[in-house]
PDB file of C-alpha atoms in Angstrom:
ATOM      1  CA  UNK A 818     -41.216  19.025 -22.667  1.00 44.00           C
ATOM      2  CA  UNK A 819     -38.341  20.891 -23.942  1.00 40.00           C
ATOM      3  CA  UNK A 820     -37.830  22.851 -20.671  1.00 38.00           C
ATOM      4  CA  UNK A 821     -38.024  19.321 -18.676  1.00 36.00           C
ATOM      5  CA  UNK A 822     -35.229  17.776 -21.087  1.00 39.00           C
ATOM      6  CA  UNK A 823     -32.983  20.951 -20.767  1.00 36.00           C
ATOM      7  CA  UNK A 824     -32.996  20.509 -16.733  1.00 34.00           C
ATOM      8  CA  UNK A 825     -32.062  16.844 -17.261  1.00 34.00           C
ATOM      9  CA  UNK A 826     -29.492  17.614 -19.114  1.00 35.00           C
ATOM     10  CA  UNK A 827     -28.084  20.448 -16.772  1.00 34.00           C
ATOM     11  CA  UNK A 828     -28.652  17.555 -13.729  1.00 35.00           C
ATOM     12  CA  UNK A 829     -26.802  14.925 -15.560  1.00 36.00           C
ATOM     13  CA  UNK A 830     -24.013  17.596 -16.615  1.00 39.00           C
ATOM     14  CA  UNK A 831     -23.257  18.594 -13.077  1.00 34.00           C
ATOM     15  CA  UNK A 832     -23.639  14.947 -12.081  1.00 36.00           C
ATOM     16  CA  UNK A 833     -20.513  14.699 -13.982  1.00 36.00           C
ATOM     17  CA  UNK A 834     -18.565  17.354 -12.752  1.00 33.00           C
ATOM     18  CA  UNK A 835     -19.351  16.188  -9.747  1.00 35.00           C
ATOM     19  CA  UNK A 836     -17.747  12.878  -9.650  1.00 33.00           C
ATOM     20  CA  UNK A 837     -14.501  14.117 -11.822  1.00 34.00           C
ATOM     21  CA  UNK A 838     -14.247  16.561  -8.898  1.00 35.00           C
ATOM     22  CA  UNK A 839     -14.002  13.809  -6.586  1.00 37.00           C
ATOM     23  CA  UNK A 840     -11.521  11.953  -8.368  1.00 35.00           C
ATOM     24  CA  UNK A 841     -14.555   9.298  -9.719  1.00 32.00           C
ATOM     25  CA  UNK A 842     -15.088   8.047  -6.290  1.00 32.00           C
ATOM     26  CA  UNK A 843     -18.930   6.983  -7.089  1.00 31.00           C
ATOM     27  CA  UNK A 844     -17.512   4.661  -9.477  1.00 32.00           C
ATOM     28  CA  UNK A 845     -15.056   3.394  -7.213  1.00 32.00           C
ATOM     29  CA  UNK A 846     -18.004   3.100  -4.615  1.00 33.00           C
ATOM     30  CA  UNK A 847     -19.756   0.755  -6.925  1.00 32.00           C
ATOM     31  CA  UNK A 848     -16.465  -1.359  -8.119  1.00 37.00           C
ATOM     32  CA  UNK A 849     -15.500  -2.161  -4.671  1.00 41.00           C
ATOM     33  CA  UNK A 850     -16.236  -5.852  -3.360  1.00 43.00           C
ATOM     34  CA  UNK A 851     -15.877  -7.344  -0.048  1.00 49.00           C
ATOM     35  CA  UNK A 852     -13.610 -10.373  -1.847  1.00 54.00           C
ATOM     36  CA  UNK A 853     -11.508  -8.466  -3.424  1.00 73.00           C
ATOM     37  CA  UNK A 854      -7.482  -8.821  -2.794  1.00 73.00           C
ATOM     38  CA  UNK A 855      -5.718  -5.715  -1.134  1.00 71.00           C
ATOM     39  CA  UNK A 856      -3.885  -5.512  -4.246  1.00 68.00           C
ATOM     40  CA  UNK A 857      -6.546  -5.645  -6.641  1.00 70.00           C
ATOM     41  CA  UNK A 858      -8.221  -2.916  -4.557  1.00 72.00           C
ATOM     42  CA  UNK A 859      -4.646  -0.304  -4.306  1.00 66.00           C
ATOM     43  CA  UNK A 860      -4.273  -0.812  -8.283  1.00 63.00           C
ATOM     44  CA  UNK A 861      -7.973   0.074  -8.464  1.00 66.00           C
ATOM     45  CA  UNK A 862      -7.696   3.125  -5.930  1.00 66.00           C
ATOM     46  CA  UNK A 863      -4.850   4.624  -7.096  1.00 56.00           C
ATOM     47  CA  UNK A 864      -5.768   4.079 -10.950  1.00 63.00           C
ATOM     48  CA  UNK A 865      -5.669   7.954 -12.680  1.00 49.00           C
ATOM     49  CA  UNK A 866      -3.929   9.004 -10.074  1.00 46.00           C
ATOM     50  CA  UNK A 867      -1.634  12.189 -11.229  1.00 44.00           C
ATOM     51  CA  UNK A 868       1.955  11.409  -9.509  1.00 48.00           C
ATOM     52  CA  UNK A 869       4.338   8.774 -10.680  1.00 41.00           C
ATOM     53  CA  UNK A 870       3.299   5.510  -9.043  1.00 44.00           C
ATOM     54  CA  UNK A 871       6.565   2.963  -8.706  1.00 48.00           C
ATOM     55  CA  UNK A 872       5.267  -0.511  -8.202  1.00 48.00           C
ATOM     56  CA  UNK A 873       1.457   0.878  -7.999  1.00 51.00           C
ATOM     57  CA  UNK A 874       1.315   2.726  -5.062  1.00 48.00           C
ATOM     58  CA  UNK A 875       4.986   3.804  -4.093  1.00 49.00           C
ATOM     59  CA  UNK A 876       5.396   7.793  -4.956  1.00 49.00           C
ATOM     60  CA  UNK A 877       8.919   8.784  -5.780  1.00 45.00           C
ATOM     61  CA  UNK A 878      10.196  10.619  -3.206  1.00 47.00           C
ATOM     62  CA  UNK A 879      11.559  14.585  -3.749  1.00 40.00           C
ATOM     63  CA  UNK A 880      13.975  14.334  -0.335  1.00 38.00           C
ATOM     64  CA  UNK A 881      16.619  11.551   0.367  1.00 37.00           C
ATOM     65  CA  UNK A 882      15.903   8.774   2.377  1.00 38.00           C
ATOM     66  CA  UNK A 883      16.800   8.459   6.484  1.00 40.00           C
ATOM     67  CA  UNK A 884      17.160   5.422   8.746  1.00 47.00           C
ATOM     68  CA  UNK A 885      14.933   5.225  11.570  1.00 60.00           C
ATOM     69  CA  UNK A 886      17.153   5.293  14.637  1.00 57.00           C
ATOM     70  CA  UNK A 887      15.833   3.764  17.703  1.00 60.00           C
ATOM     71  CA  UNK A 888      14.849   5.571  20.948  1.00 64.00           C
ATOM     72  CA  UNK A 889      16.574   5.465  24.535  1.00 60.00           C
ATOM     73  CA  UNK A 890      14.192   2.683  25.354  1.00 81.00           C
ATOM     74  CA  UNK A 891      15.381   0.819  22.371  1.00 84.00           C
ATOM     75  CA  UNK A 892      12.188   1.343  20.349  1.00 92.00           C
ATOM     76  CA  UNK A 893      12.063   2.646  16.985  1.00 91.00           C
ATOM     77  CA  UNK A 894       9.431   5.379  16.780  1.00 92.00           C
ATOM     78  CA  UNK A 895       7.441   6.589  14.124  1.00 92.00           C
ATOM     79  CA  UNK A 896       6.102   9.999  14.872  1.00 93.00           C
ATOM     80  CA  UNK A 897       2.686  10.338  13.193  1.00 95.00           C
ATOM     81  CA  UNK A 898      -0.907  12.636  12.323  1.00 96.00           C
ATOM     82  CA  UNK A 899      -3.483  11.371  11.586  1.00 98.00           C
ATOM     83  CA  UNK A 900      -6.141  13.765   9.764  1.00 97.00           C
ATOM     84  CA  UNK A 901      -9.210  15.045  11.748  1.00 97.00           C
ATOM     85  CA  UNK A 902     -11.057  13.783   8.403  1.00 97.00           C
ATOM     86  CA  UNK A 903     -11.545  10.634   9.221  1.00 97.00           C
ATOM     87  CA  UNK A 904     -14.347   9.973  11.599  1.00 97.00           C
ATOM     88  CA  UNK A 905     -14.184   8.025  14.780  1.00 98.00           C
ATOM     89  CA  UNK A 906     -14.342   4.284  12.714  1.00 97.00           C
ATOM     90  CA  UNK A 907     -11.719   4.823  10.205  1.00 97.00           C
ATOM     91  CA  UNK A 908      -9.073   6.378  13.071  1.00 98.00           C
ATOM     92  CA  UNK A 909     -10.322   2.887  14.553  1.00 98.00           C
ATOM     93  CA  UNK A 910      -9.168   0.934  11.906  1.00 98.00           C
ATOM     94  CA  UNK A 911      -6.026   3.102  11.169  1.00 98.00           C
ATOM     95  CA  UNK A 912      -4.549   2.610  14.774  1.00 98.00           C
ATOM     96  CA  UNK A 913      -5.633  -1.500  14.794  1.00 98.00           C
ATOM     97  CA  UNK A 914      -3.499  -1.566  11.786  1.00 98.00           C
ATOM     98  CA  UNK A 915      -0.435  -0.118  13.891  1.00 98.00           C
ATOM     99  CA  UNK A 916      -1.130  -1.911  16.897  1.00 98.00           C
ATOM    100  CA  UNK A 917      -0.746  -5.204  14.472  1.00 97.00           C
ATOM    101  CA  UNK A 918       2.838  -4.082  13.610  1.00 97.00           C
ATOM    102  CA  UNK A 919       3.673  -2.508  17.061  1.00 97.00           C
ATOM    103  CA  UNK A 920       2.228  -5.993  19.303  1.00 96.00           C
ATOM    104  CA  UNK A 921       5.391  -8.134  17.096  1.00 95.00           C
ATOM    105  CA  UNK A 922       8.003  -5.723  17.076  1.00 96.00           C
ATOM    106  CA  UNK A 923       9.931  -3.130  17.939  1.00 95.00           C
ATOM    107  CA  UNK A 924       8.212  -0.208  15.797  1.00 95.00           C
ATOM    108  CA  UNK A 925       6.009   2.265  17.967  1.00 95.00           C
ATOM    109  CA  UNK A 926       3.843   4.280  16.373  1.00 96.00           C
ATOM    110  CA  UNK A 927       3.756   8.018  18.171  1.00 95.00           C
ATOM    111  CA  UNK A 928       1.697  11.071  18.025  1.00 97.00           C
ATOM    112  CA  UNK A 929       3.668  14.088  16.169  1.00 95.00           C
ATOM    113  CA  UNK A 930       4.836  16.363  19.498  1.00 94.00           C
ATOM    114  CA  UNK A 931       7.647  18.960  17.533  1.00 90.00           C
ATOM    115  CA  UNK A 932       9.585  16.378  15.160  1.00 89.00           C
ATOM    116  CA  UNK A 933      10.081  17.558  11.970  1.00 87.00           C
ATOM    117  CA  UNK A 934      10.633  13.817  10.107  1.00 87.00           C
ATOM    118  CA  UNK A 935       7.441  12.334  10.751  1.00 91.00           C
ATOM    119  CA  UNK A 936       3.835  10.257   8.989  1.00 93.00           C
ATOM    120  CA  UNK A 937       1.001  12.386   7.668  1.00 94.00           C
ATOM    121  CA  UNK A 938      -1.860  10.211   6.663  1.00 96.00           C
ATOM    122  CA  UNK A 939      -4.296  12.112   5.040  1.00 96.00           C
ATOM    123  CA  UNK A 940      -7.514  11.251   3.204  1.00 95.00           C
ATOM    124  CA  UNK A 941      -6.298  11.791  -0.305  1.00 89.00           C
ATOM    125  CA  UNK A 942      -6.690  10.319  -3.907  1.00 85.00           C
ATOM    126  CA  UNK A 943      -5.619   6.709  -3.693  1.00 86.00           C
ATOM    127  CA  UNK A 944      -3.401   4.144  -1.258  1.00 88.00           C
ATOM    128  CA  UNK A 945       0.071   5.143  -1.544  1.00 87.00           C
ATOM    129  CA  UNK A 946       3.036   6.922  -0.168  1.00 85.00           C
ATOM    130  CA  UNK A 947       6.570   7.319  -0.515  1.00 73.00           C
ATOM    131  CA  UNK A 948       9.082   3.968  -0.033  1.00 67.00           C
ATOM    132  CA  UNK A 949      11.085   4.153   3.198  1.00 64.00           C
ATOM    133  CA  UNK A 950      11.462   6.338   5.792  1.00 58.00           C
ATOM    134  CA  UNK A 951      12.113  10.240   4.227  1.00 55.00           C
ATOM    135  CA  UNK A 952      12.997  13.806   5.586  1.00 60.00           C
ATOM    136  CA  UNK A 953      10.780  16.242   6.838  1.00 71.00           C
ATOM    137  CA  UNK A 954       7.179  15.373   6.607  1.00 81.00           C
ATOM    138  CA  UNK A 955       5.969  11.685   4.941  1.00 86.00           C
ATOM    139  CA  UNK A 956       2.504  11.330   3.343  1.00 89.00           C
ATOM    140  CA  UNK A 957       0.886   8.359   3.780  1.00 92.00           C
ATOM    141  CA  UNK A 958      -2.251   8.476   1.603  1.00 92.00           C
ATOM    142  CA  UNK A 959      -5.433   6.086   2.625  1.00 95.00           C
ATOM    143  CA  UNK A 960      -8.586   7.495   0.379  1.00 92.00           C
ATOM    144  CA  UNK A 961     -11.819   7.323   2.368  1.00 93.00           C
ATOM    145  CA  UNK A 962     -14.295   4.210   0.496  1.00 88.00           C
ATOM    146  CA  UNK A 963     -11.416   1.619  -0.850  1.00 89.00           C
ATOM    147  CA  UNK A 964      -8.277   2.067   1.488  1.00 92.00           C
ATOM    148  CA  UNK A 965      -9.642   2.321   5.219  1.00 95.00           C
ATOM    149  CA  UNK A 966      -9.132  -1.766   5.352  1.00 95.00           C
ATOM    150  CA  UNK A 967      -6.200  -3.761   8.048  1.00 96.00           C
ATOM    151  CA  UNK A 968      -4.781  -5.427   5.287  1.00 95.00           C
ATOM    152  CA  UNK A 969      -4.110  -1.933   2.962  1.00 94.00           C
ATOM    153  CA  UNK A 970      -3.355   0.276   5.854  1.00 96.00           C
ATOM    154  CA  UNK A 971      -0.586  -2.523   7.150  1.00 97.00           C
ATOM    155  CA  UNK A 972       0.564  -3.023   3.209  1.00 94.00           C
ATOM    156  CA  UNK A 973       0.891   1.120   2.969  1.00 93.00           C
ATOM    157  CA  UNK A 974       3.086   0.969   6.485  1.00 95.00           C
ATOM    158  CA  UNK A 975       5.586  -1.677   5.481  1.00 93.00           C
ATOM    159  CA  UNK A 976       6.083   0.549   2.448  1.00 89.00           C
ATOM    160  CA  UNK A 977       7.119   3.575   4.898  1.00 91.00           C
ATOM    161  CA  UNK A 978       9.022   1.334   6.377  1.00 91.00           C
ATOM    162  CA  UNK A 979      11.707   0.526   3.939  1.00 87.00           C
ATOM    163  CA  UNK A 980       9.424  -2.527   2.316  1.00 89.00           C
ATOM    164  CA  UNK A 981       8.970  -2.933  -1.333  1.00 86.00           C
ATOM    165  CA  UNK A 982       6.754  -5.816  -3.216  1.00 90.00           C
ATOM    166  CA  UNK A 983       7.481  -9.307  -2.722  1.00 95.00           C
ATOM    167  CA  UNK A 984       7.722 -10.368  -6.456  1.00 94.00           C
ATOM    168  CA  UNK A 985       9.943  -7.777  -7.452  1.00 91.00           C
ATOM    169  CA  UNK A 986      13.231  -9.070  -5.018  1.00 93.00           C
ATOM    170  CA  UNK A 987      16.349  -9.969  -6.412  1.00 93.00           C
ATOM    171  CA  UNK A 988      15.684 -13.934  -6.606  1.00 95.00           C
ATOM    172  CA  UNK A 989      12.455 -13.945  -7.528  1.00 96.00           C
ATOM    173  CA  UNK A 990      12.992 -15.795 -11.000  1.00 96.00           C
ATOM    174  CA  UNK A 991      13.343 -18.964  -8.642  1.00 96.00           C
ATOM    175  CA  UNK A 992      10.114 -18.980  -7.423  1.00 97.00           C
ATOM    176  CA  UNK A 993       7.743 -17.400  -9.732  1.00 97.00           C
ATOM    177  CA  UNK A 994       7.695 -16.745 -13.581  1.00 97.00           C
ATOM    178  CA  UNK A 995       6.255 -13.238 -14.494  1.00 97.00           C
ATOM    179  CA  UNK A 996       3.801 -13.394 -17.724  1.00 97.00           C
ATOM    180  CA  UNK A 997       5.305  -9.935 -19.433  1.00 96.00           C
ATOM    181  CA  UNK A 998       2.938 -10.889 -22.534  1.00 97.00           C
ATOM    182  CA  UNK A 999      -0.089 -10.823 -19.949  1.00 97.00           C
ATOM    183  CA  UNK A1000       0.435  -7.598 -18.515  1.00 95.00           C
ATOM    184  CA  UNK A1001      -1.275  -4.453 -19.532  1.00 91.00           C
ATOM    185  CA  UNK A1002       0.720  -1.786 -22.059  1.00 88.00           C
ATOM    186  CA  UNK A1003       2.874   0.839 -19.790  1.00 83.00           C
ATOM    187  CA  UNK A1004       2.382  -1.604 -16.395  1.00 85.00           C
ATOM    188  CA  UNK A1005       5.778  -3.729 -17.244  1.00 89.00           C
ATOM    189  CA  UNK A1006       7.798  -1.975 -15.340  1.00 84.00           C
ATOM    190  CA  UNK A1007       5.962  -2.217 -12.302  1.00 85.00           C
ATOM    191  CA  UNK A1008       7.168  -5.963 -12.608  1.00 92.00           C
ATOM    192  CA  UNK A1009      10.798  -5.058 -12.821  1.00 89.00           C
ATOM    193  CA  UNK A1010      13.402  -6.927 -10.463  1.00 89.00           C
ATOM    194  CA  UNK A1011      15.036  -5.033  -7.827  1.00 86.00           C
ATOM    195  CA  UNK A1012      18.735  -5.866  -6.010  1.00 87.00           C
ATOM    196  CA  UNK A1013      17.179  -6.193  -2.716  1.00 87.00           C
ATOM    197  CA  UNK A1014      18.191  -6.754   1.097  1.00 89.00           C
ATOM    198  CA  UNK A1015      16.044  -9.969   1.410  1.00 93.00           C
ATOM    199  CA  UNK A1016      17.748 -10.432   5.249  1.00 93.00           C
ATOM    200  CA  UNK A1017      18.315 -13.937   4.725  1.00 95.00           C
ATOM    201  CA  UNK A1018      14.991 -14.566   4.776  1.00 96.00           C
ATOM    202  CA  UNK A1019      12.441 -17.245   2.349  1.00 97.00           C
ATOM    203  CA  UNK A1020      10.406 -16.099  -0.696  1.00 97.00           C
ATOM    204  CA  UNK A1021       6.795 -15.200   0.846  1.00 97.00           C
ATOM    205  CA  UNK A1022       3.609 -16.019  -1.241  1.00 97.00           C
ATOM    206  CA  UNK A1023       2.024 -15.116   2.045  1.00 96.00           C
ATOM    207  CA  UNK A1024       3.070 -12.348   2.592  1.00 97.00           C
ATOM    208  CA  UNK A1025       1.141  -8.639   2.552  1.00 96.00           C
ATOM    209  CA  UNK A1026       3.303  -7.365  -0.405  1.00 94.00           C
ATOM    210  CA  UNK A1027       3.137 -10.232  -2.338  1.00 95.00           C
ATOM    211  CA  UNK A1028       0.622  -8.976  -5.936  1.00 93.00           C
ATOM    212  CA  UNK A1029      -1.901 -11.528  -6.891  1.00 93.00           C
ATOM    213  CA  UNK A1030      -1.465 -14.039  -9.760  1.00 94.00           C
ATOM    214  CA  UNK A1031      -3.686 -11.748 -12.310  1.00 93.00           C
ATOM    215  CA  UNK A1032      -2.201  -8.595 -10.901  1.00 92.00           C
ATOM    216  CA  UNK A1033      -2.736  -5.708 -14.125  1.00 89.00           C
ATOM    217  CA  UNK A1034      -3.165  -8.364 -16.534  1.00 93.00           C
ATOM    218  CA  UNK A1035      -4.605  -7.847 -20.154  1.00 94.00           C
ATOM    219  CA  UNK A1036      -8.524  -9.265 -19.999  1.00 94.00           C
ATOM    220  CA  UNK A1037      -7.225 -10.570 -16.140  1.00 93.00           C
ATOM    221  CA  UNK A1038      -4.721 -12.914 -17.483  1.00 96.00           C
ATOM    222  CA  UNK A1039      -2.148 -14.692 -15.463  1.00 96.00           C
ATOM    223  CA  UNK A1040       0.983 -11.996 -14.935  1.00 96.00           C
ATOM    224  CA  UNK A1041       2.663 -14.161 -11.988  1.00 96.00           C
ATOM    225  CA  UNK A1042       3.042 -17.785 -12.174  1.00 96.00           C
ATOM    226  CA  UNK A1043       4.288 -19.532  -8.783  1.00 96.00           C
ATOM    227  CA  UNK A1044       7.247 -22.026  -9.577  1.00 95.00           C
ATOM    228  CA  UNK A1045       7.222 -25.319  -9.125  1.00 90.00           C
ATOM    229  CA  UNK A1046       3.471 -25.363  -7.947  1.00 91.00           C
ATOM    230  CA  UNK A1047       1.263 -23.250  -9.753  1.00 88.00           C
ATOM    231  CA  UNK A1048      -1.388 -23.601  -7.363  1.00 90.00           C
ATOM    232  CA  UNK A1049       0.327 -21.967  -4.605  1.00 93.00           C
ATOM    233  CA  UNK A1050      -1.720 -19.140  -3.032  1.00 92.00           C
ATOM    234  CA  UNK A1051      -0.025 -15.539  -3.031  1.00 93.00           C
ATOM    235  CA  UNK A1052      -1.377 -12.126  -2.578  1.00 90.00           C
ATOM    236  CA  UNK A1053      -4.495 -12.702  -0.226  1.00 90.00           C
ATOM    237  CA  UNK A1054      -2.983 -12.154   2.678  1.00 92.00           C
ATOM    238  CA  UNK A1055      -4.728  -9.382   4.986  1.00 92.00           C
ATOM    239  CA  UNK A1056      -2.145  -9.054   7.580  1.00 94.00           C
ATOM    240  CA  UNK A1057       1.148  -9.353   8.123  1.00 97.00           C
ATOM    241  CA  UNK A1058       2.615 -12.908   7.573  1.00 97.00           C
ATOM    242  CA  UNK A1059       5.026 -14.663   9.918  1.00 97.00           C
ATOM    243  CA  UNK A1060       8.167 -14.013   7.121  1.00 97.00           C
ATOM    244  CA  UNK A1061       6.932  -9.927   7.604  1.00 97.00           C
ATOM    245  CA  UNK A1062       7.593  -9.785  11.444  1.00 97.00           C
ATOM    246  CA  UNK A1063      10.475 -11.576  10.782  1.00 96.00           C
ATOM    247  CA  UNK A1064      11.788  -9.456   7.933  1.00 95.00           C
ATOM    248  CA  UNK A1065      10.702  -6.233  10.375  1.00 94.00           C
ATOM    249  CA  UNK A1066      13.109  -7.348  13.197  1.00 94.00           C
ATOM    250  CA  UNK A1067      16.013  -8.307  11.092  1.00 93.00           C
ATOM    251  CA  UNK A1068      15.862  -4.837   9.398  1.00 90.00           C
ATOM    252  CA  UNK A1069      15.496  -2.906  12.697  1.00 90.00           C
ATOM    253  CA  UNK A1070      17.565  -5.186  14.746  1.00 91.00           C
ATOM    254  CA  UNK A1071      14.638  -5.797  17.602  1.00 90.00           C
ATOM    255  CA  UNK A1072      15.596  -7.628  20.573  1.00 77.00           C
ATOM    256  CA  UNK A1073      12.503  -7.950  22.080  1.00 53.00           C
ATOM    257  CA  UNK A1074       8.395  -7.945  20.963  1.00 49.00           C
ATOM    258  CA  UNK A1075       6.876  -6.774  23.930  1.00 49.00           C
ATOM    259  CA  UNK A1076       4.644  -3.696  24.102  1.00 52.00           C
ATOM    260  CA  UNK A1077       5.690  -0.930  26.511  1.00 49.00           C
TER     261      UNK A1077
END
């Protein structure tokens, strides 16, 4: 009996090596939920994660920022890899997430010939990557089990693409109240207001960046409150709104939508 309780032991010990080696991705295999709002699932994802997460799942960048400057034919291209380890499903999903973006604008997603400035998406810890376009090489993270979903992978892009969350723009305080009492300790300043290029465009509850209502709250209490109407919908979006494609062509000047 005592040698069969020492070998449980040993199992149960290298059980738990085993998933702090992988970052605790059996536990996030058994959190996840089909209903479960994009953002609910990138706070979960990228939750012990080791870099310095700005807004959740932006990662300060260590080069300056560039512009995206359009092609000959007018496009603006975004040379990318995409890691051999994803299999043939999740490369599926990854692509149908750029096609979304590509079939109402001007963005066109390329694969990586010789640039130098280009998007690595790799199967790392977490969703995240840096904000805006950046020098040299770009790491998009999308973790296999959690972030291989249309509505994350399209969130993740707008973020390369110069795109930050919804409820921290510059008038925000006009449309909805943020509950700093409700929010988790060392999580307020991921609600911090930003003097942002809104392009003439509406506030979006709709729209893919928007953070749900209970987004990091203490016991999952109310951290954003829509104003007037506090029954306004925000943060379940799971692709791109119509305020997004608009905000995409302002920023990028497109003249035209049409694939090519």
């Amino acid at each position: 009996m005592k040698m069969v309780s020492l070998l449980l032991l040993l199992l149960l010990g290298l059980c738990k090596l085993k998933m702090e080696d992988h970052g605790a991705e059996s536990e996030i295999l058994m959190d996840q939920s089909d209903t479960e709002d994009i953002t609910t699932t990138i706070l979960r994802m990228n939750n012990g994660s080791t870099e310095f997460m700005l807004e959740g799942d932006l990662i300060m960048p260590r080069t300056r920022n560039l512009s995206l400057a359009k092609s000959a034919n007018g496009y603006v291209e975004v040379p990318y890899v995409l890691s051999s380890k994803y299999d043939q499903n999740e490369k599926r999903t990854i692509l149908n997430a750029m096609k979304g973006i590509e079939d109402n604008t001007c963005i066109r997603y390329i694969p990586r010939a010789r640039q130098t400035a280009y998007l690595n998406i790799v199967p790392k810890f977490g969703c995240a990557t840096t904000p805006g376009y950046v020098g040299d090489k770009q790491t998009l993270t999308l973790q296999k089990f959690g972030c291989i979903d249309h509505g994350i992978i399209q969130h993740e892009l707008l973020h390369t693409l110069g795109f930050y969350h919804e409820h921290m723009r510059s008038d925000r305080d006009q449309y909805v109240k943020i509950n700093f009492n409700n929010i988790m300790k060392n999580f307020k300043f991921q609600f911090k207001k930003f003097d942002t290029n809104n392009l003439n465009t509406p506030y979006d509850y709709t729209s893919i960046m928007h953070y749900t209502r209970r987004a990091l709250g203490k016991n999952n209490a109310v951290t954003i409150t829509p104003i007037p109407d506090a029954s306004v919908t925000m943060g379940k979006s799971k692709q791109l709104s119509d305020i997004d494609i608009v905000r995409i062509n302002r920023l990028y000047t497109c003249a035209a939508n049409r694939r090519g």
